[in-house]
Coordinates of C-alpha atoms and ligand atoms in Angstrom, one line a residue:
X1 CA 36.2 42.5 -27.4
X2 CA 37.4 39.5 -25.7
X3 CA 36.2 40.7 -22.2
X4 CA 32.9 41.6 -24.0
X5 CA 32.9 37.8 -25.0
X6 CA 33.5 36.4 -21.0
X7 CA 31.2 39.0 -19.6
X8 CA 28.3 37.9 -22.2
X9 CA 28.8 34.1 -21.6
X10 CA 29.3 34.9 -17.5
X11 CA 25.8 36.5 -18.3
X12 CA 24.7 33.3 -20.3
X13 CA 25.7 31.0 -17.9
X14 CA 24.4 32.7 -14.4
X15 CA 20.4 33.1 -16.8
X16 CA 21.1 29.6 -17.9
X17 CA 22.0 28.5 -13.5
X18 CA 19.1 30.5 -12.6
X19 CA 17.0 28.6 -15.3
X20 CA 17.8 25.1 -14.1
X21 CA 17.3 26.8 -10.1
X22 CA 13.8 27.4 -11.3
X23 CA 13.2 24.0 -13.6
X24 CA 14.4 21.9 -10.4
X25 CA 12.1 23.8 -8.0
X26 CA 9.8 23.0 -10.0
X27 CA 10.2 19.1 -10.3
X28 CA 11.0 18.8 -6.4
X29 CA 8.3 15.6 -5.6
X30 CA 5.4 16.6 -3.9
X31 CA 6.4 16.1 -0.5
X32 CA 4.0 18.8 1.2
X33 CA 5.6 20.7 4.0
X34 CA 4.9 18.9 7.1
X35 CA 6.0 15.1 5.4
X36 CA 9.3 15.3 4.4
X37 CA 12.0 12.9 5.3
X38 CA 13.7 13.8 8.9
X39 CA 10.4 15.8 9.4
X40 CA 8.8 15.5 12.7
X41 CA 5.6 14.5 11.6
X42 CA 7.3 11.7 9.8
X43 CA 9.6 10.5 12.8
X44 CA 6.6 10.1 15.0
X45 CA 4.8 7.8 12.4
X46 CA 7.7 5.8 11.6
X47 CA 8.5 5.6 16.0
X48 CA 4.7 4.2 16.0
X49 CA 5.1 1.7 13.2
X50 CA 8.0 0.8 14.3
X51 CA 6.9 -0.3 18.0
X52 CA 4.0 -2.4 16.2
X53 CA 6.7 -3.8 13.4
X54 CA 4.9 -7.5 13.1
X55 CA 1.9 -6.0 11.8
X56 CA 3.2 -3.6 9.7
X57 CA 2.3 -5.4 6.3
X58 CA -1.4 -4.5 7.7
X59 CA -0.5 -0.6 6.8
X60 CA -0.2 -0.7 3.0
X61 CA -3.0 -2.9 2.8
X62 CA -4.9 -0.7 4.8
X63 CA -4.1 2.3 2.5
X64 CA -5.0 -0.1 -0.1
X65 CA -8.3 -0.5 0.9
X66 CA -8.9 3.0 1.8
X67 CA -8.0 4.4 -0.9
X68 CA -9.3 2.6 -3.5
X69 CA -13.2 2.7 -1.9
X70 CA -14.6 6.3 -2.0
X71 CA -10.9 7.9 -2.4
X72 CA -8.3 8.1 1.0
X73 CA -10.8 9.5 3.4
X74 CA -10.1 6.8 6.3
X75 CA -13.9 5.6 5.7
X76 CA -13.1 1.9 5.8
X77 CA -12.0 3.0 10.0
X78 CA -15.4 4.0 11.0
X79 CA -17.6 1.7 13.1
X80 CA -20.5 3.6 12.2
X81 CA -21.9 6.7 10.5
X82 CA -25.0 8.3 10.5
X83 CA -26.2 6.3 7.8
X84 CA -25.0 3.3 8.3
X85 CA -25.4 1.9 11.8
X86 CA -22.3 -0.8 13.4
X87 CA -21.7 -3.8 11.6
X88 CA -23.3 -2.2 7.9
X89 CA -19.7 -0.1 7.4
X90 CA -16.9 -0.9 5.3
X91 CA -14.9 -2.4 7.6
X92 CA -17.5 -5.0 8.1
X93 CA -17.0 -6.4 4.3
X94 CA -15.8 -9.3 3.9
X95 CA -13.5 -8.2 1.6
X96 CA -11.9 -5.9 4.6
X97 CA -11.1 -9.4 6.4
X98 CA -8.2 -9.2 8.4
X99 CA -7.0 -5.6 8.0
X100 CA -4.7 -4.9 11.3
X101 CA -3.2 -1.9 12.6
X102 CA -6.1 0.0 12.4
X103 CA -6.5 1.2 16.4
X104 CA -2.4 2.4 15.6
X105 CA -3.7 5.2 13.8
X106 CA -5.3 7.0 16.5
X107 CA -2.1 5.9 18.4
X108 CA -0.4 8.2 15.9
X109 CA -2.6 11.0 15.7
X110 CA -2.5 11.4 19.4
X111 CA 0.8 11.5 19.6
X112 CA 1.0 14.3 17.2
X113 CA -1.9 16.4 18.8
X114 CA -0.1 16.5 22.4
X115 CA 2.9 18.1 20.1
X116 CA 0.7 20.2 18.6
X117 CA 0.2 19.3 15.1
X118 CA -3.2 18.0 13.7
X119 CA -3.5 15.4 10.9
X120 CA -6.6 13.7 9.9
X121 CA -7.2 10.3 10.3
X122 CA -6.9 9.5 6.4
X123 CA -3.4 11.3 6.3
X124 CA -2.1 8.9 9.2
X125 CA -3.5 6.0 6.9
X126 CA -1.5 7.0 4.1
X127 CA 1.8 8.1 6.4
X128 CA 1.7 4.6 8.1
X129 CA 2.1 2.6 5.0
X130 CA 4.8 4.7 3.6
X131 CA 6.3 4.3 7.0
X132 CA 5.6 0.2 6.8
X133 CA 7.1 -0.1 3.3
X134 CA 10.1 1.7 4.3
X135 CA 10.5 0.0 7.4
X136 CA 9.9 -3.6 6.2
X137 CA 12.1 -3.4 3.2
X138 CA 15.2 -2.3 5.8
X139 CA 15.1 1.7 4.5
X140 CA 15.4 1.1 0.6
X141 CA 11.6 1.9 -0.4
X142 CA 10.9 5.7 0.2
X143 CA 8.4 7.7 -1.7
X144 CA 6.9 11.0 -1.2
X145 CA 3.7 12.0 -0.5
X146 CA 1.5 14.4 -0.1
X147 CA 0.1 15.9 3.2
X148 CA -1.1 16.5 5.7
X149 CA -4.3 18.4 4.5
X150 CA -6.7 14.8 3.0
X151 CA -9.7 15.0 4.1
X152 CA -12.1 12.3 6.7
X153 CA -14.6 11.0 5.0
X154 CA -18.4 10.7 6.8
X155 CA -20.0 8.2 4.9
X156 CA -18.8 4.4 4.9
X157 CA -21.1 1.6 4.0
X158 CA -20.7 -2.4 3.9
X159 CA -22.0 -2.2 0.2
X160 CA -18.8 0.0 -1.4
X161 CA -15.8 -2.5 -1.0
X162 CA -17.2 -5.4 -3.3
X163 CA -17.8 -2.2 -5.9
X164 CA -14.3 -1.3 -6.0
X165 CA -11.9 -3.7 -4.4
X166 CA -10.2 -6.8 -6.5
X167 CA -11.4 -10.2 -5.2
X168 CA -8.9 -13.2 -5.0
X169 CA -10.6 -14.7 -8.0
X170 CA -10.4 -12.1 -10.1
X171 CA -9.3 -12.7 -13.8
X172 CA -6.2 -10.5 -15.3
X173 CA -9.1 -8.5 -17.1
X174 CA -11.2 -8.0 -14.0
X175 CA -7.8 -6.9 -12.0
X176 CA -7.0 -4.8 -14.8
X177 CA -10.5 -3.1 -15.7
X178 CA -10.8 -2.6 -11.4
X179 CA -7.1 -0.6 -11.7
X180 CA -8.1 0.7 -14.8
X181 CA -11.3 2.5 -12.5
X182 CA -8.6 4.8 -11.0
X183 CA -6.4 5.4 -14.1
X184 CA -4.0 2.8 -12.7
X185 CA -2.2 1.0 -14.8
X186 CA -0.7 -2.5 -15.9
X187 CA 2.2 -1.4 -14.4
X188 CA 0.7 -0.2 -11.2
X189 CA -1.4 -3.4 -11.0
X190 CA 1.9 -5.3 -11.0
X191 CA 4.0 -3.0 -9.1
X192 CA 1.6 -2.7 -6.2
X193 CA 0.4 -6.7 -6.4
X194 CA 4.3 -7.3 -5.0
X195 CA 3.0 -6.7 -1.7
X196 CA 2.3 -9.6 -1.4
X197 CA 5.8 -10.5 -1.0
X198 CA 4.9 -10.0 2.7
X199 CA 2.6 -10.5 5.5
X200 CA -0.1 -13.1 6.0
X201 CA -3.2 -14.5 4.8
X202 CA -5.6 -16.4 6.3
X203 CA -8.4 -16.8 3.9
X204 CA -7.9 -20.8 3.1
X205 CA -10.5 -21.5 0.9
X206 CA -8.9 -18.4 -1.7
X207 CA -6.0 -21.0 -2.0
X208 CA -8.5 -24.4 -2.5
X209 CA -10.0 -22.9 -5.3
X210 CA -6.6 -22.2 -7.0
X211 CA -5.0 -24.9 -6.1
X212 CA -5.2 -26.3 -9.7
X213 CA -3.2 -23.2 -10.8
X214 CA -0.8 -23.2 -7.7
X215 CA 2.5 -25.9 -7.3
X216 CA 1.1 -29.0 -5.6
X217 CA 4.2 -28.7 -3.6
X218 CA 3.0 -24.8 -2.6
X219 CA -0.2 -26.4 -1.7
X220 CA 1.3 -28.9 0.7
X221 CA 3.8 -26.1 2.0
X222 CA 0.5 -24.0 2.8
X223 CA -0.9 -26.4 4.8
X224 CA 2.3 -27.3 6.9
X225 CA 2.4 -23.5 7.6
X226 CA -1.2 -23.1 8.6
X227 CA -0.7 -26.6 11.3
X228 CA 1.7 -24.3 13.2
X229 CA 0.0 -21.4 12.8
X230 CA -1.4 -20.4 16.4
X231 CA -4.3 -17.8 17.4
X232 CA -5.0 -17.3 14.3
X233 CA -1.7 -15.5 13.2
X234 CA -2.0 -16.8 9.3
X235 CA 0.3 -17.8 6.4
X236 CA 3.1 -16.1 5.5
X237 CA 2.5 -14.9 2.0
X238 CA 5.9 -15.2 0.7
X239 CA 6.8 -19.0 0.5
X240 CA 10.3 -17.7 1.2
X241 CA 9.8 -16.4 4.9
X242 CA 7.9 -20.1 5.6
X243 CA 9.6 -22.1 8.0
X244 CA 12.4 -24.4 6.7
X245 CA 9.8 -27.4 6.8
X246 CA 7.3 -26.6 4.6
X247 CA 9.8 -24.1 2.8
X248 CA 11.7 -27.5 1.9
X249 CA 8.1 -29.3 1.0
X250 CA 7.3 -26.3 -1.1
X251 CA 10.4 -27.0 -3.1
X252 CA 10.9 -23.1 -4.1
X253 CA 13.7 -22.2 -6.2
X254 CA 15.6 -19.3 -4.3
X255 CA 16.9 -18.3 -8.0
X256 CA 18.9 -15.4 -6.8
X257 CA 16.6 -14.1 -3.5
X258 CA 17.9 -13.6 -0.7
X259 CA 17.1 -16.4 1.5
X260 CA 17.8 -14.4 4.5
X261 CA 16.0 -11.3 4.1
X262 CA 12.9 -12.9 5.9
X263 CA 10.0 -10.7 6.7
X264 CA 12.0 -8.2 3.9
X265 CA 9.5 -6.2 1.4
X266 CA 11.9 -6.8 -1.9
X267 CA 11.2 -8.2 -5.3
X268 CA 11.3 -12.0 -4.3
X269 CA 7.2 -11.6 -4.9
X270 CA 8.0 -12.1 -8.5
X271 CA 10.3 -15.1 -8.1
X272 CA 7.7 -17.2 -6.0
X273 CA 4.8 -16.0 -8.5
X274 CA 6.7 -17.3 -11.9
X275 CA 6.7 -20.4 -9.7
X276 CA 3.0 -20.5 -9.3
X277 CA 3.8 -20.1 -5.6
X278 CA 1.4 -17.7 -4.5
X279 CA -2.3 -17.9 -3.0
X280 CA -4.1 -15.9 -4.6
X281 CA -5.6 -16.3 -8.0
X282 CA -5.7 -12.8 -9.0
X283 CA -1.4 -13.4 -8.3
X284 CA -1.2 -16.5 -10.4
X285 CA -3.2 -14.3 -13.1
X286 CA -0.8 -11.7 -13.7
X287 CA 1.4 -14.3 -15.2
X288 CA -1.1 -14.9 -17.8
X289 CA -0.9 -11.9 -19.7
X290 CA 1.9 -10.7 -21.8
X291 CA 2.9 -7.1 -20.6
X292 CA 2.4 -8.3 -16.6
X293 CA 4.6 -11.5 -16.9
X294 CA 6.9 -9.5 -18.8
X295 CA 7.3 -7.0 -15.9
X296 CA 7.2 -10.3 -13.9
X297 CA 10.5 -11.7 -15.4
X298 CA 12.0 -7.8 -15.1
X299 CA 11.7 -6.8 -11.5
X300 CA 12.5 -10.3 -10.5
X301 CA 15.9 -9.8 -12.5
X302 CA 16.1 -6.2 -11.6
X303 CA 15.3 -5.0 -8.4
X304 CA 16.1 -1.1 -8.7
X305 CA 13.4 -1.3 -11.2
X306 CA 11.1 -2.6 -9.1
X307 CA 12.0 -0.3 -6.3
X308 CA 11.0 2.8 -9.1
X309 CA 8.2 0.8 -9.8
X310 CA 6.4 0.5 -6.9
X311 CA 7.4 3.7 -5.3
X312 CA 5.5 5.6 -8.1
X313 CA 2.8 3.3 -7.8
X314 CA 2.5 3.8 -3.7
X315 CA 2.7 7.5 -4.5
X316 CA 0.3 7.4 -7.2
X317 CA -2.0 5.1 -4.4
X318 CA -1.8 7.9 -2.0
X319 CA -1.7 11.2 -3.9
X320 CA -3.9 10.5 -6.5
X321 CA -7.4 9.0 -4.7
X322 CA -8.9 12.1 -3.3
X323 CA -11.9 11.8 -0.7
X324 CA -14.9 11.3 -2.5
X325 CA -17.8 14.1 -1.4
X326 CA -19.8 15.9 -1.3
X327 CA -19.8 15.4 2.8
X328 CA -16.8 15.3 4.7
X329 CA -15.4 15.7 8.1
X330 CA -15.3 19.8 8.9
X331 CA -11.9 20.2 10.0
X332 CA -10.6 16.3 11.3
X333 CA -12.3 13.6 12.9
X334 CA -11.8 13.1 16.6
X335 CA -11.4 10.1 16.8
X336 CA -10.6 7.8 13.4
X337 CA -13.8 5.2 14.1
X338 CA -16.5 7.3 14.7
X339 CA -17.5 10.3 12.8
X340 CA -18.0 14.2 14.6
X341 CA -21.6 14.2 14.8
X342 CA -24.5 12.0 13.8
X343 CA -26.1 14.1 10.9
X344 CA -24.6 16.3 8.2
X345 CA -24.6 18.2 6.3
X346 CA -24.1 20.7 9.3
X347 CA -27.2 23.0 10.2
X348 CA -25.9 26.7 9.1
Ligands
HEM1 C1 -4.8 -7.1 -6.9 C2 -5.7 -7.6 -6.2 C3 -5.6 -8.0 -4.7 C4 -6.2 -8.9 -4.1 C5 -7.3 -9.8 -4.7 C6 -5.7 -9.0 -2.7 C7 -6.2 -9.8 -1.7 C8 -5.6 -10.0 -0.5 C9 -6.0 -11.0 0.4 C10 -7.2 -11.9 0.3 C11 -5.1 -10.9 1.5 C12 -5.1 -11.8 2.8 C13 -5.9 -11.1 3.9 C14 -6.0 -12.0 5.1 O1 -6.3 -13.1 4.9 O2 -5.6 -11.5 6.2 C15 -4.2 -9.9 1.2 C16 -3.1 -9.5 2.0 C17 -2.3 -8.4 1.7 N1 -2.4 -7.6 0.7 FE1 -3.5 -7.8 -1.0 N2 -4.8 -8.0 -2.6 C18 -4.6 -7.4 -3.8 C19 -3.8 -6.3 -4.0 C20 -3.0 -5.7 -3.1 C21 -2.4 -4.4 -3.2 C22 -2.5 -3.6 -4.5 C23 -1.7 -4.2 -2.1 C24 -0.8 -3.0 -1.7 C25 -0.8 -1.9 -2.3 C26 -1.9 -5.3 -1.2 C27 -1.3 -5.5 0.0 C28 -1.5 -6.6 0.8 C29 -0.7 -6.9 2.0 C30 0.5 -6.0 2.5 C31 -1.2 -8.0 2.6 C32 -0.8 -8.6 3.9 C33 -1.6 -8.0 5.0 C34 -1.2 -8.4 6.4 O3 -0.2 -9.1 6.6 O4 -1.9 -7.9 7.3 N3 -2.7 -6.2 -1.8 N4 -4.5 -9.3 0.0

């Protein structure tokens, strides 16, 4: 009887093991085959962001931007279309100001090809800024996504961006009902608005129209940055990775960031923002309203939620915005700025 007993429960348990095989299988993230972590398509993007680390802020804004106008279909790359001739394309939008790393993408995709493996131009968008967050916050933010297989998008026009993308001005109601657009929310606004704990900005006017909202002292720290600024390089974003001088003028309270980890993608974003030292007024917003200065206050005091945070939101960013159709790419664009051929759809 007894061995009846240990046989039945060896039973139970190896049903109950091959039941949790199955469930876990089942909740592996959906990294695709092809962008796993030590995967080769992966080494060779993170190689090529890598060699072009000082601009690597310019990737997650560029996903950003892609993403969020007509879904991730590298349309905000194309210099012209069919329907929109040079200088009437996304990219030419004011609001596209200052995107950088955009000729790395073809960099990448090469590089692939001549190993054999084809991705399109809007999965290399997408790779690169997972590559640039995980890179410029020393290895700690990884998220998966999925890919290769998004598709290239044909159509691209100066008129979308202003239809989709935040503006600087924007009130915590505008941001929100923009995010809201993509079923993104509060959370994600918040989570993916800490990007702007690095790189640069060069739009000063943004800042003179906030500088009501923003620390005098910020203000003055802005400026000090942007008289040693040379060819155009910009601000650094995060008062905290501003050179000593106008770091001092700015008087910012390190308040338990890491002074050192200059040029780091981390959570000190929040610190400077509660300190209404930030340029933007769509930052300085997010303070305003209850649920985004709450999650203000808790990834500042807790980074590890912040990390969750904005890994799901990154993934979110680049799973969730499919390529808007009904015309795309057949098979991948050649090159990322121009499209295959100058009418589609295709003749039969
Ligand atoms: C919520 C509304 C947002 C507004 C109004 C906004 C606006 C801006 C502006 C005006 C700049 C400066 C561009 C320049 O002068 O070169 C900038 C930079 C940047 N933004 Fe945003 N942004 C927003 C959200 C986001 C989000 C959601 C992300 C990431 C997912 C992001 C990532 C970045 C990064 C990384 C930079 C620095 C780029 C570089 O150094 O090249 N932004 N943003």
């Amino acid at each position: 009887m007894a061995k009846r007993n240990e046989k039945g429960s060896l039973f139970l348990v190896a049903a109950l093991a091959a039941v949790i095989f199955v469930l876990a299988a089942q909740a592996t993230p959906a990294v695709a085959v092809g962008y796993t972590d030590g995967d080769k398509v992966q080494k060779v993007v993170y190689e090529e962001v890598m060699n072009v680390k000082e601009k690597a802020a310019g990737f997650i804004r560029l996903a950003f931007h892609d993403c969020f106008v007509r879904g991730c279909d590298a349309s905000v790359l194309l210099l012209e279309t069919p329907t929109n001739p040079a200088g009437q394309t996304e990219k030419d939008s004011g609001f596209n100001g200052g995107l950088r790393g955009m000729e790395v993408i073809d960099i990448i995709r090469n590089r692939l090809l001549a190993n054999g493996t084809k991705i399109s131009c809007a999965d290399a968008v997408v790779f690169a800024a997972r590559e640039a967050a995980n890179i410029l916050s020393n290895g700690n933010i990884k998220y998966p996504v999925d890919g290769p297989g998004r598709k290239d998008g044909v159509v691209s026009s100066v008129d979308d961006p202003p239809k989709f993308l935040p503006t600087p001005s924007f009130t915590f109601k505008q941001l929100a009902d923009s995010f809201g657009v993509f079923k993104f929310s509060v959370t994600d606004l918040v989570a993916l608005s800490t990007a702007h704990g690095i790189g640069v900005f060069h739009q000063t006017p943004i800042m003179s129209s906030n500088v009501s909202k923003t620390a005098s002292t910020y203000a003055l720290a802005v400026a000090e940055e942007a008289s040693t600024s040379t060819n155009g390089a910009g601000v650094k974003i995060n008062v905290r990775d501003m050179g000593e001088k106008a770091r001092n003028i700015s008087r910012y309270r390190p308040d338990g960031v890491n002074m050192t980890a200059v040029g780091v993608l981390d959570n000190s974003y929040c610190n400077a923002n509660l300190q209404n030292m930030v340029p933007f007024d769509s930052d300085f917003e997010l303070t305003k309203n209850g649920t985004a200065l709450k999650l203000l206050n808790d990834y500042k005091m807790d980074a590890k939620l912040w990390k969750t945070d904005f890994e799901a939101a990154m993934t979110k960013l680049s799973n969730t915005l499919k390529a808007v159709g009904p015309l795309f790419e057949e098979g991948y664009r050649v090159k990322c700025n121009a499209t295959n051929y100058d009418s589609y759809p295709r003749p039969k």
